[in-house]
PDB file of C-alpha atoms in Angstrom:
ATOM      1  CA  MET W  24      -9.117   3.242  24.751  1.00  0.00           C
ATOM      2  CA  LEU W  25      -9.258  -0.369  25.990  1.00  0.00           C
ATOM      3  CA  ALA W  26     -12.899  -0.778  24.971  1.00  0.00           C
ATOM      4  CA  TYR W  27     -12.089   0.607  21.532  1.00  0.00           C
ATOM      5  CA  LEU W  28      -9.120  -1.733  21.053  1.00  0.00           C
ATOM      6  CA  VAL W  29     -11.190  -4.764  22.057  1.00  0.00           C
ATOM      7  CA  LYS W  30     -13.952  -3.754  19.653  1.00  0.00           C
ATOM      8  CA  ARG W  31     -11.470  -3.238  16.812  1.00  0.00           C
ATOM      9  CA  LEU W  32      -9.895  -6.600  17.559  1.00  0.00           C
ATOM     10  CA  PHE W  33     -13.192  -8.393  17.045  1.00  0.00           C
ATOM     11  CA  GLN W  34     -13.845  -6.350  13.913  1.00  0.00           C
ATOM     12  CA  ALA W  35     -10.394  -7.249  12.593  1.00  0.00           C
ATOM     13  CA  ILE W  36     -11.030 -10.951  13.184  1.00  0.00           C
ATOM     14  CA  GLY W  37     -14.322 -10.714  11.284  1.00  0.00           C
ATOM     15  CA  VAL W  38     -12.703  -8.876   8.372  1.00  0.00           C
ATOM     16  CA  MET W  39      -9.838 -11.368   8.174  1.00  0.00           C
ATOM     17  CA  LEU W  40     -12.306 -14.279   8.132  1.00  0.00           C
ATOM     18  CA  VAL W  41     -14.184 -12.689   5.235  1.00  0.00           C
ATOM     19  CA  ILE W  42     -10.947 -12.032   3.328  1.00  0.00           C
ATOM     20  CA  SER W  43      -9.727 -15.595   3.867  1.00  0.00           C
ATOM     21  CA  LEU W  44     -13.098 -16.975   2.774  1.00  0.00           C
ATOM     22  CA  ILE W  45     -13.139 -14.910  -0.429  1.00  0.00           C
ATOM     23  CA  GLY W  46      -9.523 -15.728  -1.226  1.00  0.00           C
ATOM     24  CA  PHE W  47     -10.097 -19.422  -0.626  1.00  0.00           C
ATOM     25  CA  ALA W  48     -13.300 -19.407  -2.693  1.00  0.00           C
ATOM     26  CA  ILE W  49     -11.698 -17.969  -5.840  1.00  0.00           C
ATOM     27  CA  GLN W  50      -8.686 -20.288  -5.909  1.00  0.00           C
ATOM     28  CA  ASP W  51     -10.579 -23.021  -7.791  1.00  0.00           C
ATOM     29  CA  ASN W  52     -11.198 -20.531 -10.625  1.00  0.00           C
ATOM     30  CA  LEU W  53      -7.520 -19.689 -11.064  1.00  0.00           C
ATOM     31  CA  GLY W  54      -6.606 -22.934 -12.816  1.00  0.00           C
ATOM     32  CA  ASP W  55      -5.267 -26.364 -12.040  1.00  0.00           C
ATOM     33  CA  PRO W  56      -2.090 -26.195  -9.911  1.00  0.00           C
ATOM     34  CA  LEU W  57      -1.140 -29.742 -10.975  1.00  0.00           C
ATOM     35  CA  ARG W  58      -0.622 -28.510 -14.518  1.00  0.00           C
ATOM     36  CA  GLU W  59       2.238 -26.341 -13.271  1.00  0.00           C
ATOM     37  CA  LEU W  60       3.546 -28.927 -10.824  1.00  0.00           C
ATOM     38  CA  VAL W  61       3.770 -32.028 -13.017  1.00  0.00           C
ATOM     39  CA  GLY W  62       3.211 -30.863 -16.605  1.00  0.00           C
ATOM     40  CA  GLN W  63       1.314 -32.846 -19.254  1.00  0.00           C
ATOM     41  CA  SER W  64       3.275 -36.119 -19.300  1.00  0.00           C
ATOM     42  CA  VAL W  65       1.847 -37.512 -16.044  1.00  0.00           C
ATOM     43  CA  THR W  66      -0.957 -40.062 -16.288  1.00  0.00           C
ATOM     44  CA  GLU W  67      -4.459 -39.340 -15.054  1.00  0.00           C
ATOM     45  CA  GLU W  68      -4.107 -41.899 -12.258  1.00  0.00           C
ATOM     46  CA  VAL W  69      -1.006 -40.169 -10.908  1.00  0.00           C
ATOM     47  CA  ARG W  70      -2.774 -36.807 -11.148  1.00  0.00           C
ATOM     48  CA  GLU W  71      -5.686 -38.067  -9.084  1.00  0.00           C
ATOM     49  CA  GLN W  72      -3.327 -39.509  -6.508  1.00  0.00           C
ATOM     50  CA  LEU W  73      -1.526 -36.155  -6.230  1.00  0.00           C
ATOM     51  CA  ARG W  74      -4.852 -34.361  -5.892  1.00  0.00           C
ATOM     52  CA  ASP W  75      -5.748 -36.689  -3.022  1.00  0.00           C
ATOM     53  CA  ASP W  76      -2.350 -36.162  -1.387  1.00  0.00           C
ATOM     54  CA  LEU W  77      -2.731 -32.368  -1.643  1.00  0.00           C
ATOM     55  CA  GLY W  78      -6.326 -32.480  -0.395  1.00  0.00           C
ATOM     56  CA  LEU W  79      -7.667 -30.896  -3.599  1.00  0.00           C
ATOM     57  CA  ASN W  80     -10.443 -33.473  -3.928  1.00  0.00           C
ATOM     58  CA  ASP W  81     -11.862 -32.685  -0.491  1.00  0.00           C
ATOM     59  CA  SER W  82     -14.988 -30.587  -0.145  1.00  0.00           C
ATOM     60  CA  PHE W  83     -14.662 -26.824   0.109  1.00  0.00           C
ATOM     61  CA  VAL W  84     -15.813 -26.828   3.738  1.00  0.00           C
ATOM     62  CA  LYS W  85     -13.248 -29.443   4.697  1.00  0.00           C
ATOM     63  CA  GLN W  86     -10.435 -27.629   2.858  1.00  0.00           C
ATOM     64  CA  TYR W  87     -11.352 -24.270   4.369  1.00  0.00           C
ATOM     65  CA  THR W  88     -11.685 -25.690   7.889  1.00  0.00           C
ATOM     66  CA  ARG W  89      -8.271 -27.331   7.558  1.00  0.00           C
ATOM     67  CA  PHE W  90      -6.814 -24.056   6.296  1.00  0.00           C
ATOM     68  CA  LEU W  91      -8.232 -22.077   9.237  1.00  0.00           C
ATOM     69  CA  GLY W  92      -6.887 -24.590  11.715  1.00  0.00           C
ATOM     70  CA  ASN W  93      -3.413 -24.341  10.199  1.00  0.00           C
ATOM     71  CA  ALA W  94      -3.637 -20.531   9.961  1.00  0.00           C
ATOM     72  CA  LEU W  95      -4.193 -20.299  13.720  1.00  0.00           C
ATOM     73  CA  HIS W  96      -0.745 -21.853  14.087  1.00  0.00           C
ATOM     74  CA  GLY W  97       0.832 -19.436  11.592  1.00  0.00           C
ATOM     75  CA  ASP W  98       0.707 -21.891   8.675  1.00  0.00           C
ATOM     76  CA  LEU W  99      -0.873 -20.364   5.553  1.00  0.00           C
ATOM     77  CA  GLY W 100       0.098 -23.260   3.322  1.00  0.00           C
ATOM     78  CA  THR W 101       3.156 -24.289   1.345  1.00  0.00           C
ATOM     79  CA  SER W 102       4.014 -22.646  -1.967  1.00  0.00           C
ATOM     80  CA  TYR W 103       3.878 -25.113  -4.855  1.00  0.00           C
ATOM     81  CA  PHE W 104       6.688 -23.313  -6.706  1.00  0.00           C
ATOM     82  CA  PHE W 105       9.071 -22.289  -3.913  1.00  0.00           C
ATOM     83  CA  LYS W 106       8.472 -25.481  -1.871  1.00  0.00           C
ATOM     84  CA  GLU W 107       8.515 -23.267   1.235  1.00  0.00           C
ATOM     85  CA  PRO W 108       5.836 -22.006   3.649  1.00  0.00           C
ATOM     86  CA  ALA W 109       3.872 -19.322   1.796  1.00  0.00           C
ATOM     87  CA  LEU W 110       4.145 -16.915   4.727  1.00  0.00           C
ATOM     88  CA  ASP W 111       7.953 -17.234   4.720  1.00  0.00           C
ATOM     89  CA  VAL W 112       8.067 -16.435   0.996  1.00  0.00           C
ATOM     90  CA  ILE W 113       5.913 -13.330   1.518  1.00  0.00           C
ATOM     91  CA  LEU W 114       7.956 -12.139   4.497  1.00  0.00           C
ATOM     92  CA  LYS W 115      11.100 -12.345   2.372  1.00  0.00           C
ATOM     93  CA  LYS W 116       9.479 -10.103  -0.261  1.00  0.00           C
ATOM     94  CA  LEU W 117       7.761  -7.786   2.225  1.00  0.00           C
ATOM     95  CA  PRO W 118      10.778  -5.506   3.018  1.00  0.00           C
ATOM     96  CA  ALA W 119      11.161  -4.493  -0.647  1.00  0.00           C
ATOM     97  CA  THR W 120       7.459  -3.580  -0.868  1.00  0.00           C
ATOM     98  CA  LEU W 121       7.470  -1.686   2.439  1.00  0.00           C
ATOM     99  CA  GLU W 122      10.530   0.327   1.385  1.00  0.00           C
ATOM    100  CA  LEU W 123       8.797   1.227  -1.876  1.00  0.00           C
ATOM    101  CA  VAL W 124       5.643   2.307  -0.021  1.00  0.00           C
ATOM    102  CA  PHE W 125       7.766   4.249   2.486  1.00  0.00           C
ATOM    103  CA  GLY W 126       9.573   6.102  -0.302  1.00  0.00           C
ATOM    104  CA  ALA W 127       6.260   6.964  -1.980  1.00  0.00           C
ATOM    105  CA  THR W 128       4.801   8.121   1.353  1.00  0.00           C
ATOM    106  CA  LEU W 129       7.732  10.476   1.949  1.00  0.00           C
ATOM    107  CA  ILE W 130       7.241  11.995  -1.503  1.00  0.00           C
ATOM    108  CA  ILE W 131       3.519  12.463  -0.897  1.00  0.00           C
ATOM    109  CA  ILE W 132       4.041  14.115   2.505  1.00  0.00           C
ATOM    110  CA  PHE W 133       6.820  16.495   1.503  1.00  0.00           C
ATOM    111  CA  LEU W 134       5.106  17.583  -1.721  1.00  0.00           C
ATOM    112  CA  SER W 135       1.386  17.539  -0.945  1.00  0.00           C
ATOM    113  CA  VAL W 136       1.531  19.635   2.247  1.00  0.00           C
ATOM    114  CA  PRO W 137       3.407  22.675   0.852  1.00  0.00           C
ATOM    115  CA  LEU W 138       1.620  22.498  -2.502  1.00  0.00           C
ATOM    116  CA  GLY W 139      -1.800  22.134  -0.864  1.00  0.00           C
ATOM    117  CA  VAL W 140      -1.169  25.022   1.541  1.00  0.00           C
ATOM    118  CA  ALA W 141       0.275  27.274  -1.177  1.00  0.00           C
ATOM    119  CA  THR W 142      -2.645  26.706  -3.541  1.00  0.00           C
ATOM    120  CA  ALA W 143      -5.130  27.333  -0.704  1.00  0.00           C
ATOM    121  CA  ILE W 144      -3.515  30.625   0.322  1.00  0.00           C
ATOM    122  CA  ARG W 145      -3.575  31.989  -3.245  1.00  0.00           C
ATOM    123  CA  PRO W 146      -6.215  29.928  -5.066  1.00  0.00           C
ATOM    124  CA  ASN W 147      -6.412  32.240  -8.095  1.00  0.00           C
ATOM    125  CA  ALA W 148      -2.677  32.590  -8.682  1.00  0.00           C
ATOM    126  CA  ILE W 149      -1.132  31.176 -11.858  1.00  0.00           C
ATOM    127  CA  PHE W 150       0.944  28.738  -9.794  1.00  0.00           C
ATOM    128  CA  SER W 151      -2.193  27.379  -8.120  1.00  0.00           C
ATOM    129  CA  ARG W 152      -3.972  26.944 -11.442  1.00  0.00           C
ATOM    130  CA  VAL W 153      -0.987  25.078 -12.887  1.00  0.00           C
ATOM    131  CA  VAL W 154      -0.770  22.765  -9.855  1.00  0.00           C
ATOM    132  CA  MET W 155      -4.493  22.011 -10.010  1.00  0.00           C
ATOM    133  CA  GLY W 156      -4.282  21.323 -13.738  1.00  0.00           C
ATOM    134  CA  ILE W 157      -1.368  18.944 -13.258  1.00  0.00           C
ATOM    135  CA  SER W 158      -3.204  17.217 -10.415  1.00  0.00           C
ATOM    136  CA  ILE W 159      -6.150  16.442 -12.703  1.00  0.00           C
ATOM    137  CA  VAL W 160      -3.770  14.929 -15.250  1.00  0.00           C
ATOM    138  CA  GLY W 161      -2.006  12.974 -12.500  1.00  0.00           C
ATOM    139  CA  ILE W 162      -5.244  11.429 -11.254  1.00  0.00           C
ATOM    140  CA  SER W 163      -6.239  10.462 -14.802  1.00  0.00           C
ATOM    141  CA  ILE W 164      -3.006   8.685 -15.797  1.00  0.00           C
ATOM    142  CA  PRO W 165      -2.685   5.082 -14.532  1.00  0.00           C
ATOM    143  CA  VAL W 166       0.381   4.068 -12.527  1.00  0.00           C
ATOM    144  CA  PHE W 167       1.835   1.727 -15.133  1.00  0.00           C
ATOM    145  CA  LEU W 168       1.706   4.412 -17.837  1.00  0.00           C
ATOM    146  CA  THR W 169       3.463   6.913 -15.560  1.00  0.00           C
ATOM    147  CA  ALA W 170       6.114   4.288 -14.835  1.00  0.00           C
ATOM    148  CA  ILE W 171       6.669   3.557 -18.533  1.00  0.00           C
ATOM    149  CA  LEU W 172       6.937   7.271 -19.366  1.00  0.00           C
ATOM    150  CA  MET W 173       9.463   7.798 -16.581  1.00  0.00           C
ATOM    151  CA  ILE W 174      11.576   4.890 -17.839  1.00  0.00           C
ATOM    152  CA  TYR W 175      11.446   6.256 -21.390  1.00  0.00           C
ATOM    153  CA  VAL W 176      12.518   9.745 -20.328  1.00  0.00           C
ATOM    154  CA  PHE W 177      14.927   9.248 -17.427  1.00  0.00           C
ATOM    155  CA  SER W 178      16.410   5.845 -18.311  1.00  0.00           C
ATOM    156  CA  VAL W 179      16.214   5.437 -22.079  1.00  0.00           C
ATOM    157  CA  GLY W 180      16.304   9.119 -23.033  1.00  0.00           C
ATOM    158  CA  TYR W 181      18.793  10.671 -20.608  1.00  0.00           C
ATOM    159  CA  GLY W 182      20.225   7.633 -18.823  1.00  0.00           C
ATOM    160  CA  TRP W 183      20.033   9.351 -15.452  1.00  0.00           C
ATOM    161  CA  LEU W 184      18.343   6.568 -13.464  1.00  0.00           C
ATOM    162  CA  PRO W 185      18.272   2.753 -13.664  1.00  0.00           C
ATOM    163  CA  SER W 186      15.097   1.249 -15.072  1.00  0.00           C
ATOM    164  CA  PHE W 187      14.732  -1.997 -13.104  1.00  0.00           C
ATOM    165  CA  GLY W 188      15.735  -3.902  -9.976  1.00  0.00           C
ATOM    166  CA  ARG W 189      16.793  -2.760  -6.494  1.00  0.00           C
ATOM    167  CA  GLY W 190      20.459  -2.238  -7.269  1.00  0.00           C
ATOM    168  CA  ASP W 191      23.145  -2.371  -4.589  1.00  0.00           C
ATOM    169  CA  VAL W 192      21.192  -2.817  -1.355  1.00  0.00           C
ATOM    170  CA  VAL W 193      22.629  -2.902   2.176  1.00  0.00           C
ATOM    171  CA  HIS W 194      21.741  -5.753   4.517  1.00  0.00           C
ATOM    172  CA  VAL W 195      20.122  -4.607   7.771  1.00  0.00           C
ATOM    173  CA  PHE W 196      18.934  -7.739   9.570  1.00  0.00           C
ATOM    174  CA  GLY W 197      17.179 -10.990   8.745  1.00  0.00           C
ATOM    175  CA  ASP W 198      15.612 -10.685   5.294  1.00  0.00           C
ATOM    176  CA  TRP W 199      15.641  -6.890   5.371  1.00  0.00           C
ATOM    177  CA  ASP W 200      17.834  -5.144   2.799  1.00  0.00           C
ATOM    178  CA  THR W 201      17.548  -1.376   2.407  1.00  0.00           C
ATOM    179  CA  ASN W 202      17.844   0.960  -0.569  1.00  0.00           C
ATOM    180  CA  PHE W 203      18.289   4.017   1.639  1.00  0.00           C
ATOM    181  CA  ALA W 204      21.866   3.322   2.796  1.00  0.00           C
ATOM    182  CA  ASN W 205      23.835   4.114  -0.395  1.00  0.00           C
ATOM    183  CA  ILE W 206      23.642   6.133  -3.593  1.00  0.00           C
ATOM    184  CA  ASP W 207      23.019   3.200  -5.936  1.00  0.00           C
ATOM    185  CA  GLY W 208      20.094   1.981  -3.852  1.00  0.00           C
ATOM    186  CA  LEU W 209      18.592   5.476  -3.779  1.00  0.00           C
ATOM    187  CA  ARG W 210      18.956   5.822  -7.549  1.00  0.00           C
ATOM    188  CA  HIS W 211      17.051   2.571  -8.057  1.00  0.00           C
ATOM    189  CA  ILE W 212      14.167   3.465  -5.739  1.00  0.00           C
ATOM    190  CA  ILE W 213      13.568   7.039  -6.967  1.00  0.00           C
ATOM    191  CA  MET W 214      11.509   6.252 -10.083  1.00  0.00           C
ATOM    192  CA  PRO W 215       9.430   3.417  -8.568  1.00  0.00           C
ATOM    193  CA  SER W 216       8.610   5.624  -5.567  1.00  0.00           C
ATOM    194  CA  PHE W 217       7.556   8.571  -7.743  1.00  0.00           C
ATOM    195  CA  ALA W 218       5.494   6.285  -9.981  1.00  0.00           C
ATOM    196  CA  LEU W 219       3.722   4.767  -6.971  1.00  0.00           C
ATOM    197  CA  ALA W 220       3.166   8.213  -5.423  1.00  0.00           C
ATOM    198  CA  SER W 221       1.846   9.713  -8.671  1.00  0.00           C
ATOM    199  CA  ILE W 222      -1.678   8.349  -8.262  1.00  0.00           C
ATOM    200  CA  MET W 223      -2.013   9.469  -4.613  1.00  0.00           C
ATOM    201  CA  LEU W 224      -0.137  12.793  -4.679  1.00  0.00           C
ATOM    202  CA  PRO W 225      -2.780  14.737  -6.679  1.00  0.00           C
ATOM    203  CA  LEU W 226      -5.506  13.433  -4.363  1.00  0.00           C
ATOM    204  CA  PHE W 227      -3.719  14.686  -1.248  1.00  0.00           C
ATOM    205  CA  VAL W 228      -2.853  18.060  -2.813  1.00  0.00           C
ATOM    206  CA  ARG W 229      -6.497  18.660  -3.686  1.00  0.00           C
ATOM    207  CA  LEU W 230      -7.716  17.390  -0.311  1.00  0.00           C
ATOM    208  CA  ILE W 231      -5.325  19.595   1.682  1.00  0.00           C
ATOM    209  CA  ARG W 232      -6.188  22.576  -0.507  1.00  0.00           C
ATOM    210  CA  ALA W 233      -9.942  22.114  -0.036  1.00  0.00           C
ATOM    211  CA  GLU W 234      -9.687  21.615   3.743  1.00  0.00           C
ATOM    212  CA  MET W 235      -7.221  24.484   4.108  1.00  0.00           C
ATOM    213  CA  MET W 236      -9.443  26.911   2.221  1.00  0.00           C
ATOM    214  CA  GLU W 237     -12.341  26.020   4.504  1.00  0.00           C
ATOM    215  CA  VAL W 238     -10.263  26.412   7.671  1.00  0.00           C
ATOM    216  CA  LEU W 239      -8.884  29.782   6.537  1.00  0.00           C
ATOM    217  CA  GLN W 240     -12.451  31.122   6.492  1.00  0.00           C
ATOM    218  CA  SER W 241     -13.098  30.108  10.108  1.00  0.00           C
ATOM    219  CA  GLU W 242     -13.515  32.626  12.907  1.00  0.00           C
ATOM    220  CA  TYR W 243     -10.453  31.627  14.932  1.00  0.00           C
ATOM    221  CA  VAL W 244      -8.184  32.226  11.908  1.00  0.00           C
ATOM    222  CA  LYS W 245      -9.692  35.671  11.420  1.00  0.00           C
ATOM    223  CA  TYR W 246      -9.148  36.341  15.117  1.00  0.00           C
ATOM    224  CA  ALA W 247      -5.521  35.215  14.857  1.00  0.00           C
ATOM    225  CA  ARG W 248      -4.988  37.618  11.974  1.00  0.00           C
ATOM    226  CA  ALA W 249      -6.592  40.428  13.937  1.00  0.00           C
ATOM    227  CA  LYS W 250      -4.165  39.759  16.815  1.00  0.00           C
ATOM    228  CA  GLY W 251      -1.265  40.269  14.442  1.00  0.00           C
ATOM    229  CA  ILE W 252       0.084  36.713  14.501  1.00  0.00           C
ATOM    230  CA  ARG W 253       2.571  36.100  11.721  1.00  0.00           C
ATOM    231  CA  PRO W 254       0.969  34.606   8.575  1.00  0.00           C
ATOM    232  CA  TRP W 255       3.296  31.577   8.409  1.00  0.00           C
ATOM    233  CA  ARG W 256       2.332  30.647  11.975  1.00  0.00           C
ATOM    234  CA  ILE W 257      -1.369  30.971  11.160  1.00  0.00           C
ATOM    235  CA  TYR W 258      -0.999  28.782   8.067  1.00  0.00           C
ATOM    236  CA  PHE W 259       1.362  26.058   9.273  1.00  0.00           C
ATOM    237  CA  VAL W 260       0.495  25.886  13.000  1.00  0.00           C
ATOM    238  CA  HIS W 261      -3.103  26.922  13.604  1.00  0.00           C
ATOM    239  CA  ALA W 262      -4.781  26.160  10.280  1.00  0.00           C
ATOM    240  CA  LEU W 263      -2.754  23.170   9.114  1.00  0.00           C
ATOM    241  CA  LYS W 264      -3.334  21.236  12.355  1.00  0.00           C
ATOM    242  CA  ASN W 265      -7.094  21.233  11.796  1.00  0.00           C
ATOM    243  CA  THR W 266      -6.640  20.588   8.089  1.00  0.00           C
ATOM    244  CA  LEU W 267      -4.736  17.376   8.751  1.00  0.00           C
ATOM    245  CA  LEU W 268      -7.553  15.598  10.617  1.00  0.00           C
ATOM    246  CA  PRO W 269      -9.442  14.398   7.511  1.00  0.00           C
ATOM    247  CA  VAL W 270      -6.125  13.989   5.675  1.00  0.00           C
ATOM    248  CA  ILE W 271      -4.941  11.499   8.319  1.00  0.00           C
ATOM    249  CA  THR W 272      -8.127   9.475   7.921  1.00  0.00           C
ATOM    250  CA  VAL W 273      -7.841   9.319   4.131  1.00  0.00           C
ATOM    251  CA  GLY W 274      -4.090   8.788   4.359  1.00  0.00           C
ATOM    252  CA  GLY W 275      -4.428   5.632   6.411  1.00  0.00           C
ATOM    253  CA  VAL W 276      -6.715   4.050   3.831  1.00  0.00           C
ATOM    254  CA  GLN W 277      -4.504   5.156   0.941  1.00  0.00           C
ATOM    255  CA  ILE W 278      -1.335   3.737   2.507  1.00  0.00           C
ATOM    256  CA  GLY W 279      -3.013   0.356   2.524  1.00  0.00           C
ATOM    257  CA  THR W 280      -4.151   0.955  -1.053  1.00  0.00           C
ATOM    258  CA  MET W 281      -0.579   1.712  -2.111  1.00  0.00           C
ATOM    259  CA  VAL W 282       0.418  -1.790  -1.043  1.00  0.00           C
ATOM    260  CA  ALA W 283      -2.063  -3.080  -3.635  1.00  0.00           C
ATOM    261  CA  TYR W 284      -0.867  -0.572  -6.275  1.00  0.00           C
ATOM    262  CA  THR W 285       2.665  -1.940  -5.924  1.00  0.00           C
ATOM    263  CA  ILE W 286       1.578  -4.853  -8.156  1.00  0.00           C
ATOM    264  CA  LEU W 287       1.702  -2.591 -11.236  1.00  0.00           C
ATOM    265  CA  THR W 288       4.723  -0.572 -10.132  1.00  0.00           C
ATOM    266  CA  GLU W 289       6.803  -3.588  -9.185  1.00  0.00           C
ATOM    267  CA  THR W 290       5.937  -5.336 -12.440  1.00  0.00           C
ATOM    268  CA  VAL W 291       7.071  -2.445 -14.634  1.00  0.00           C
ATOM    269  CA  PHE W 292      10.287  -1.846 -12.686  1.00  0.00           C
ATOM    270  CA  GLN W 293      10.934  -5.557 -11.960  1.00  0.00           C
ATOM    271  CA  TRP W 294      11.003  -4.662  -8.272  1.00  0.00           C
ATOM    272  CA  PRO W 295      11.379  -7.881  -6.243  1.00  0.00           C
ATOM    273  CA  GLY W 296       8.521  -7.268  -3.813  1.00  0.00           C
ATOM    274  CA  MET W 297       5.176  -8.811  -2.904  1.00  0.00           C
ATOM    275  CA  GLY W 298       3.306  -7.361  -5.890  1.00  0.00           C
ATOM    276  CA  PHE W 299       5.688  -8.852  -8.437  1.00  0.00           C
ATOM    277  CA  MET W 300       5.621 -12.134  -6.523  1.00  0.00           C
ATOM    278  CA  PHE W 301       1.797 -12.141  -6.584  1.00  0.00           C
ATOM    279  CA  LEU W 302       1.605 -11.852 -10.374  1.00  0.00           C
ATOM    280  CA  GLU W 303       4.127 -14.652 -10.746  1.00  0.00           C
ATOM    281  CA  ALA W 304       2.038 -16.762  -8.348  1.00  0.00           C
ATOM    282  CA  VAL W 305      -1.070 -16.131 -10.480  1.00  0.00           C
ATOM    283  CA  ASN W 306       0.776 -17.186 -13.641  1.00  0.00           C
ATOM    284  CA  ARG W 307       1.989 -20.362 -11.916  1.00  0.00           C
ATOM    285  CA  VAL W 308      -1.408 -21.059 -10.274  1.00  0.00           C
ATOM    286  CA  ASP W 309       0.392 -21.135  -6.922  1.00  0.00           C
ATOM    287  CA  THR W 310      -2.877 -20.979  -4.976  1.00  0.00           C
ATOM    288  CA  PRO W 311      -1.419 -21.236  -1.425  1.00  0.00           C
ATOM    289  CA  LEU W 312       0.806 -18.256  -2.140  1.00  0.00           C
ATOM    290  CA  ILE W 313      -2.073 -16.282  -3.679  1.00  0.00           C
ATOM    291  CA  VAL W 314      -4.363 -16.866  -0.692  1.00  0.00           C
ATOM    292  CA  ALA W 315      -1.553 -16.045   1.741  1.00  0.00           C
ATOM    293  CA  TYR W 316      -0.845 -12.797  -0.132  1.00  0.00           C
ATOM    294  CA  LEU W 317      -4.492 -11.723   0.051  1.00  0.00           C
ATOM    295  CA  ILE W 318      -4.580 -12.430   3.791  1.00  0.00           C
ATOM    296  CA  VAL W 319      -1.342 -10.504   4.469  1.00  0.00           C
ATOM    297  CA  VAL W 320      -2.489  -7.493   2.427  1.00  0.00           C
ATOM    298  CA  GLY W 321      -5.860  -7.577   4.185  1.00  0.00           C
ATOM    299  CA  PHE W 322      -4.082  -7.646   7.536  1.00  0.00           C
ATOM    300  CA  ILE W 323      -2.034  -4.590   6.497  1.00  0.00           C
ATOM    301  CA  PHE W 324      -5.268  -2.750   5.632  1.00  0.00           C
ATOM    302  CA  VAL W 325      -6.840  -3.607   8.994  1.00  0.00           C
ATOM    303  CA  LEU W 326      -3.696  -2.675  10.908  1.00  0.00           C
ATOM    304  CA  THR W 327      -3.191   0.682   9.164  1.00  0.00           C
ATOM    305  CA  ASN W 328      -6.839   1.661   9.614  1.00  0.00           C
ATOM    306  CA  THR W 329      -6.695   0.874  13.346  1.00  0.00           C
ATOM    307  CA  VAL W 330      -3.451   2.823  13.814  1.00  0.00           C
ATOM    308  CA  VAL W 331      -4.873   5.787  11.897  1.00  0.00           C
ATOM    309  CA  ASP W 332      -7.963   5.853  14.119  1.00  0.00           C
ATOM    310  CA  LEU W 333      -5.715   5.899  17.190  1.00  0.00           C
ATOM    311  CA  ILE W 334      -3.618   8.739  15.730  1.00  0.00           C
ATOM    312  CA  TYR W 335      -6.819  10.606  14.876  1.00  0.00           C
ATOM    313  CA  GLY W 336      -7.852  10.402  18.519  1.00  0.00           C
ATOM    314  CA  LEU W 337      -4.455  11.689  19.657  1.00  0.00           C
ATOM    315  CA  VAL W 338      -4.474  14.613  17.216  1.00  0.00           C
ATOM    316  CA  ASN W 339      -8.023  15.555  18.160  1.00  0.00           C
ATOM    317  CA  PRO W 340      -8.698  14.624  21.813  1.00  0.00           C
ATOM    318  CA  THR W 341     -12.357  15.593  21.433  1.00  0.00           C
ATOM    319  CA  VAL W 342     -12.888  12.473  19.321  1.00  0.00           C
ATOM    320  CA  LYS W 343     -14.212   9.560  21.363  1.00  0.00           C
ATOM    321  CA  LEU W 344     -12.512   6.389  20.157  1.00  0.00           C
ATOM    322  CA  ALA W 345     -15.259   4.153  21.449  1.00  0.00           C
ATOM    323  CA  ARG W 346     -17.794   6.013  19.313  1.00  0.00           C
ATOM    324  CA  MET W 347     -15.502   5.879  16.284  1.00  0.00           C
ATOM    325  CA  GLY W 348     -15.464   2.120  16.478  1.00  0.00           C
ATOM    326  CA  ALA W 349     -19.241   1.893  16.652  1.00  0.00           C
TER     327      ALA W 349
END
């Protein structure tokens, strides 16, 4: 375990360096931040002086080296628009994004497992065919279109759910406000969570179904049936446990992917999270905030993948963590 953690730590450092390098390299192609900071009325001499003060005229190597040195002290730059440390701005938006991802994850878990198991047990039933047909449609429709359709039906058409914002949230601590503590907050998070889950839910249903069908043909399941063990115990205890091993691996990657998908979901629903903040930063050419966002999202990917590998080893003790990290 210790050897594996050390190896993953070095891998994580390498990945984060690559992400920071790529993010820093593309910032010059996003536009001129001075255009958003000072407008068009400032003289060229003043512009050049500001560029010198901000270090924008330095070479790429010098700028990147300075950025890495500051990053080691927790400083990812100062947002041009918010006039605050970029990391502080992101941390203020992070709780809203994490709550949205958490809501989508709950939907995926509580729908994909029973649907995947049910369609695997009776693959030729009408119900299974309908679920598989809907899953194909769900994979094909982009997140933003699903979000728009949900707003049109449930907000504009029937007026059942609010179409934007977080609503009446409850303060927990620090910058963390939750939607899960009252009815209004829950009503506001339902549609964004379903929209975010819509692209991942069909994938997990099909994955669980495929793995479950394979496990149900194994010898130990046939032996369990011959012993007279109740079917529900065979399906949800013996078979499902082995089915979940590849699902956990894919799930860890997809949870990190959902953080990236929140850009579209948060934009449509005007959800005040990191994704919505990132698009605003792109429009304002707020390069420190853009680079900081890419680094934070990359860190979330690395962290979730490491945690998933550890969980995989706990679920299946035969897996050697040191070999997994090789």
